[in-house]
Amino acid sequence: MSKSEFSLIGIFGGTFDPIHYGHLRVAEEIVETIDLQKMYFIPAGNPWLRPVPIASSQHRAEIVQIAIQDNPRFILDKREINREGISYSVDSLRELKQEFGKKTVLCFVIGADAFIKLAKWNNWRETFNLCHFIIVARPGHQLISNHDMLPIKLQEECSKRWVSSVSSLRSSNNGLLFIAPTTMLDISATTIRARIAAGESVRYLVSDAVLRYIKANQIYL
Ligand code: ATP
Ligand code: MG
């Protein structure tokens, strides 16, 4: 299969409690840099490795939909909130691979803070057979290829997978790691929830439409 026959799509998993401009700007820049056809946002129903989210799954999905509605390349995928039990990314990746077929390359977007915990994921080694990882820095969480801050078994698994050019992502269906240069925005959902609970402004951290929805439904108070 020639490289041009591949199409690349982004998968952005997260708790999105709530989705904010940190997520959205990263997604926009990655779509542009890697030339992704689409970016699928997949809110976790019952996230693994973290406490139960504050907002319900339905609210979190609705907020994602409101946040992305004007961007034709951004798509909400509710498979994890519709699935029973704990949301494992590997299950979604398997399903998506099946649905899209061999000509589509899945690019899983992940912050450096989440990537360093990858070896705690369910069937984490299998994920390399399903997707590439597009890793983004966050303030306080930078990453350089093969960084020794990675747990040793993750470091070993990753050692031959790093690529430094976007074009390399089209040379293979899966299993590569690319650190995407993106604008670092020091925004987290934790801070947003805390600010709302304290009666402080979160304007310009989330979109106005998202803020209206959160207020109307009295979430995070
Ligand atoms: P919380 O504080 O509740 O953990 P969060 O802001 O980290 O929320 P998540 O839903 O946990 O948001 O993150 C989903 C994914 O987006 C993760 O891979 C995370 O690293 C990444 N991410 C979140 N915020 C940013 C940001 N400001 N810049 C880059 N990546 C981010
Ligand atoms: Mg987080």
Short mmCIF file of C-alpha atoms in Angstrom, two decimals, residues 44-218:
data_model
loop_
_atom_site.label_atom_id
_atom_site.label_comp_id
_atom_site.label_asym_id
_atom_site.label_seq_id
_atom_site.Cartn_x
_atom_site.Cartn_y
_atom_site.Cartn_z
CA ALA A 44 -14.48 8.32 29.18
CA GLY A 45 -17.58 6.92 30.89
CA ASN A 46 -15.93 5.42 33.97
CA PRO A 47 -12.29 6.43 33.67
CA TRP A 48 -9.60 4.00 34.72
CA LEU A 49 -6.91 5.25 37.15
CA ARG A 50 -8.81 8.25 38.50
CA PRO A 51 -11.79 9.13 40.72
CA VAL A 52 -15.34 9.24 39.40
CA PRO A 53 -15.84 12.46 37.40
CA ILE A 54 -17.85 15.29 38.97
CA ALA A 55 -20.16 15.91 35.99
CA SER A 56 -22.27 13.03 34.68
CA SER A 57 -21.24 11.28 31.47
CA GLN A 58 -24.17 12.86 29.65
CA HIS A 59 -23.23 16.35 30.77
CA ARG A 60 -19.56 15.84 29.84
CA ALA A 61 -20.50 14.55 26.39
CA GLU A 62 -22.97 17.41 25.86
CA ILE A 63 -20.28 19.93 26.83
CA VAL A 64 -17.87 18.37 24.33
CA GLN A 65 -20.55 18.61 21.64
CA ILE A 66 -21.18 22.27 22.42
CA ALA A 67 -17.45 23.03 22.43
CA ILE A 68 -16.71 21.41 19.06
CA GLN A 69 -19.90 22.09 17.12
CA ASP A 70 -18.47 24.79 14.87
CA ASN A 71 -15.48 22.72 13.77
CA PRO A 72 -16.31 20.34 10.90
CA ARG A 73 -13.23 18.19 11.59
CA PHE A 74 -14.09 17.61 15.25
CA ILE A 75 -16.44 14.74 16.12
CA LEU A 76 -17.91 13.55 19.42
CA ASP A 77 -17.78 9.78 19.84
CA LYS A 78 -19.90 8.50 22.74
CA ARG A 79 -18.82 4.86 22.63
CA GLU A 80 -17.15 4.91 26.05
CA ILE A 81 -20.04 6.53 27.86
CA ASN A 82 -22.43 4.09 26.20
CA ARG A 83 -20.29 1.11 27.22
CA GLU A 84 -20.83 -0.70 30.53
CA GLY A 85 -17.99 -0.92 33.03
CA ILE A 86 -14.62 0.80 33.10
CA SER A 87 -13.60 2.74 29.99
CA TYR A 88 -10.42 1.27 28.60
CA SER A 89 -8.91 3.10 25.63
CA VAL A 90 -7.66 -0.16 24.19
CA ASP A 91 -11.27 -1.35 23.72
CA SER A 92 -12.13 1.81 21.77
CA LEU A 93 -8.97 1.57 19.69
CA ARG A 94 -9.78 -2.06 18.78
CA GLU A 95 -13.30 -1.10 17.75
CA LEU A 96 -12.17 1.93 15.75
CA LYS A 97 -9.49 -0.08 13.97
CA GLN A 98 -12.14 -2.60 13.01
CA GLU A 99 -14.57 0.08 11.85
CA PHE A 100 -12.12 2.18 9.82
CA GLY A 101 -10.13 -0.67 8.30
CA LYS A 102 -6.54 -1.00 7.21
CA LYS A 103 -6.25 2.20 5.22
CA THR A 104 -6.87 4.41 8.23
CA VAL A 105 -4.11 5.18 10.71
CA LEU A 106 -5.27 6.06 14.22
CA CYS A 107 -3.31 8.81 16.00
CA PHE A 108 -4.02 8.85 19.73
CA VAL A 109 -3.46 12.29 21.24
CA ILE A 110 -2.17 12.25 24.80
CA GLY A 111 -0.67 14.78 27.19
CA ALA A 112 2.78 14.03 28.61
CA ASP A 113 1.27 13.74 32.11
CA ALA A 114 -0.99 10.92 30.92
CA PHE A 115 1.58 9.26 28.65
CA ILE A 116 4.02 8.60 31.50
CA LYS A 117 1.28 6.44 33.08
CA LEU A 118 0.68 4.40 29.92
CA ALA A 119 2.14 1.20 31.38
CA LYS A 120 -0.73 1.19 33.89
CA TRP A 121 -3.32 0.97 31.12
CA ASN A 122 -5.20 -2.22 30.46
CA ASN A 123 -3.36 -4.19 27.72
CA TRP A 124 -1.06 -1.23 27.18
CA ARG A 125 1.40 -3.02 24.91
CA GLU A 126 -1.43 -3.89 22.54
CA THR A 127 -2.11 -0.17 22.00
CA PHE A 128 1.09 0.02 19.94
CA ASN A 129 -0.46 -2.45 17.50
CA LEU A 130 -3.49 -0.23 17.10
CA CYS A 131 -2.35 3.40 16.92
CA HIS A 132 0.45 5.93 16.88
CA PHE A 133 0.76 8.19 19.92
CA ILE A 134 0.89 11.94 19.45
CA ILE A 135 2.30 13.29 22.68
CA VAL A 136 1.85 16.91 23.74
CA ALA A 137 3.61 18.85 26.46
CA ARG A 138 1.77 20.66 29.24
CA PRO A 139 3.26 23.23 31.56
CA GLY A 140 5.04 21.17 34.21
CA HIS A 141 4.93 18.05 32.01
CA GLN A 142 7.45 18.15 29.20
CA LEU A 143 8.82 15.06 27.53
CA ILE A 144 11.75 14.40 25.27
CA SER A 145 12.24 11.17 23.34
CA ASN A 146 13.18 8.31 25.59
CA HIS A 147 13.18 10.53 28.61
CA ASP A 148 14.49 8.76 31.70
CA MET A 149 11.48 9.99 33.63
CA LEU A 150 9.48 7.27 31.87
CA PRO A 151 9.09 4.09 33.90
CA ILE A 152 11.69 1.60 32.71
CA LYS A 153 9.32 -0.88 31.03
CA LEU A 154 7.62 1.94 29.12
CA GLN A 155 11.01 3.38 28.18
CA GLU A 156 12.09 0.01 26.82
CA GLU A 157 8.89 -0.52 24.87
CA CYS A 158 9.17 2.97 23.40
CA SER A 159 12.88 3.07 22.62
CA LYS A 160 12.64 2.15 18.92
CA ARG A 161 9.37 3.91 18.26
CA TRP A 162 10.24 7.61 18.42
CA VAL A 163 9.98 9.58 15.19
CA SER A 164 10.72 13.26 14.77
CA SER A 165 8.98 14.06 11.50
CA VAL A 166 5.31 14.13 10.68
CA SER A 167 5.90 12.31 7.41
CA SER A 168 7.18 9.27 9.32
CA LEU A 169 3.69 8.81 10.73
CA ARG A 170 2.60 7.78 7.24
CA SER A 171 5.34 5.17 6.93
CA SER A 172 3.65 2.73 9.26
CA ASN A 173 0.10 1.88 10.37
CA ASN A 174 0.79 1.99 14.07
CA GLY A 175 3.32 1.86 16.86
CA LEU A 176 5.15 5.18 16.45
CA LEU A 177 5.58 8.00 18.97
CA PHE A 178 5.67 11.62 17.91
CA ILE A 179 6.05 14.63 20.19
CA ALA A 180 3.91 17.31 18.58
CA PRO A 181 4.94 20.93 18.98
CA THR A 182 1.88 22.75 20.33
CA THR A 183 1.14 25.96 22.17
CA MET A 184 1.40 25.23 25.87
CA LEU A 185 -1.65 26.42 27.75
CA ASP A 186 -1.64 26.09 31.49
CA ILE A 187 -5.30 25.11 31.72
CA SER A 188 -6.63 22.07 33.54
CA ALA A 189 -10.12 20.83 34.26
CA THR A 190 -9.16 20.50 37.93
CA THR A 191 -8.51 24.25 38.13
CA ILE A 192 -11.72 25.01 36.26
CA ARG A 193 -13.80 22.88 38.65
CA ALA A 194 -12.15 24.49 41.66
CA ARG A 195 -12.71 28.00 40.33
CA ILE A 196 -16.38 27.35 39.65
CA ALA A 197 -16.84 25.83 43.11
CA ALA A 198 -15.21 28.95 44.60
CA GLY A 199 -17.44 31.26 42.58
CA GLU A 200 -14.50 32.48 40.48
CA SER A 201 -14.47 33.25 36.78
CA VAL A 202 -13.56 30.59 34.20
CA ARG A 203 -14.32 32.85 31.26
CA TYR A 204 -11.73 32.43 28.45
CA LEU A 205 -10.67 29.07 29.87
CA VAL A 206 -13.73 27.46 28.30
CA SER A 207 -15.94 28.79 25.51
CA ASP A 208 -18.87 31.05 26.34
CA ALA A 209 -21.33 28.43 25.10
CA VAL A 210 -19.77 25.83 27.39
CA LEU A 211 -19.89 28.25 30.29
CA ARG A 212 -23.58 28.94 29.66
CA TYR A 213 -24.33 25.21 29.71
CA ILE A 214 -22.37 24.66 32.93
CA LYS A 215 -24.16 27.56 34.61
CA ALA A 216 -27.61 26.59 33.37
CA ASN A 217 -27.16 23.06 34.69
CA GLN A 218 -25.43 24.15 37.91
#
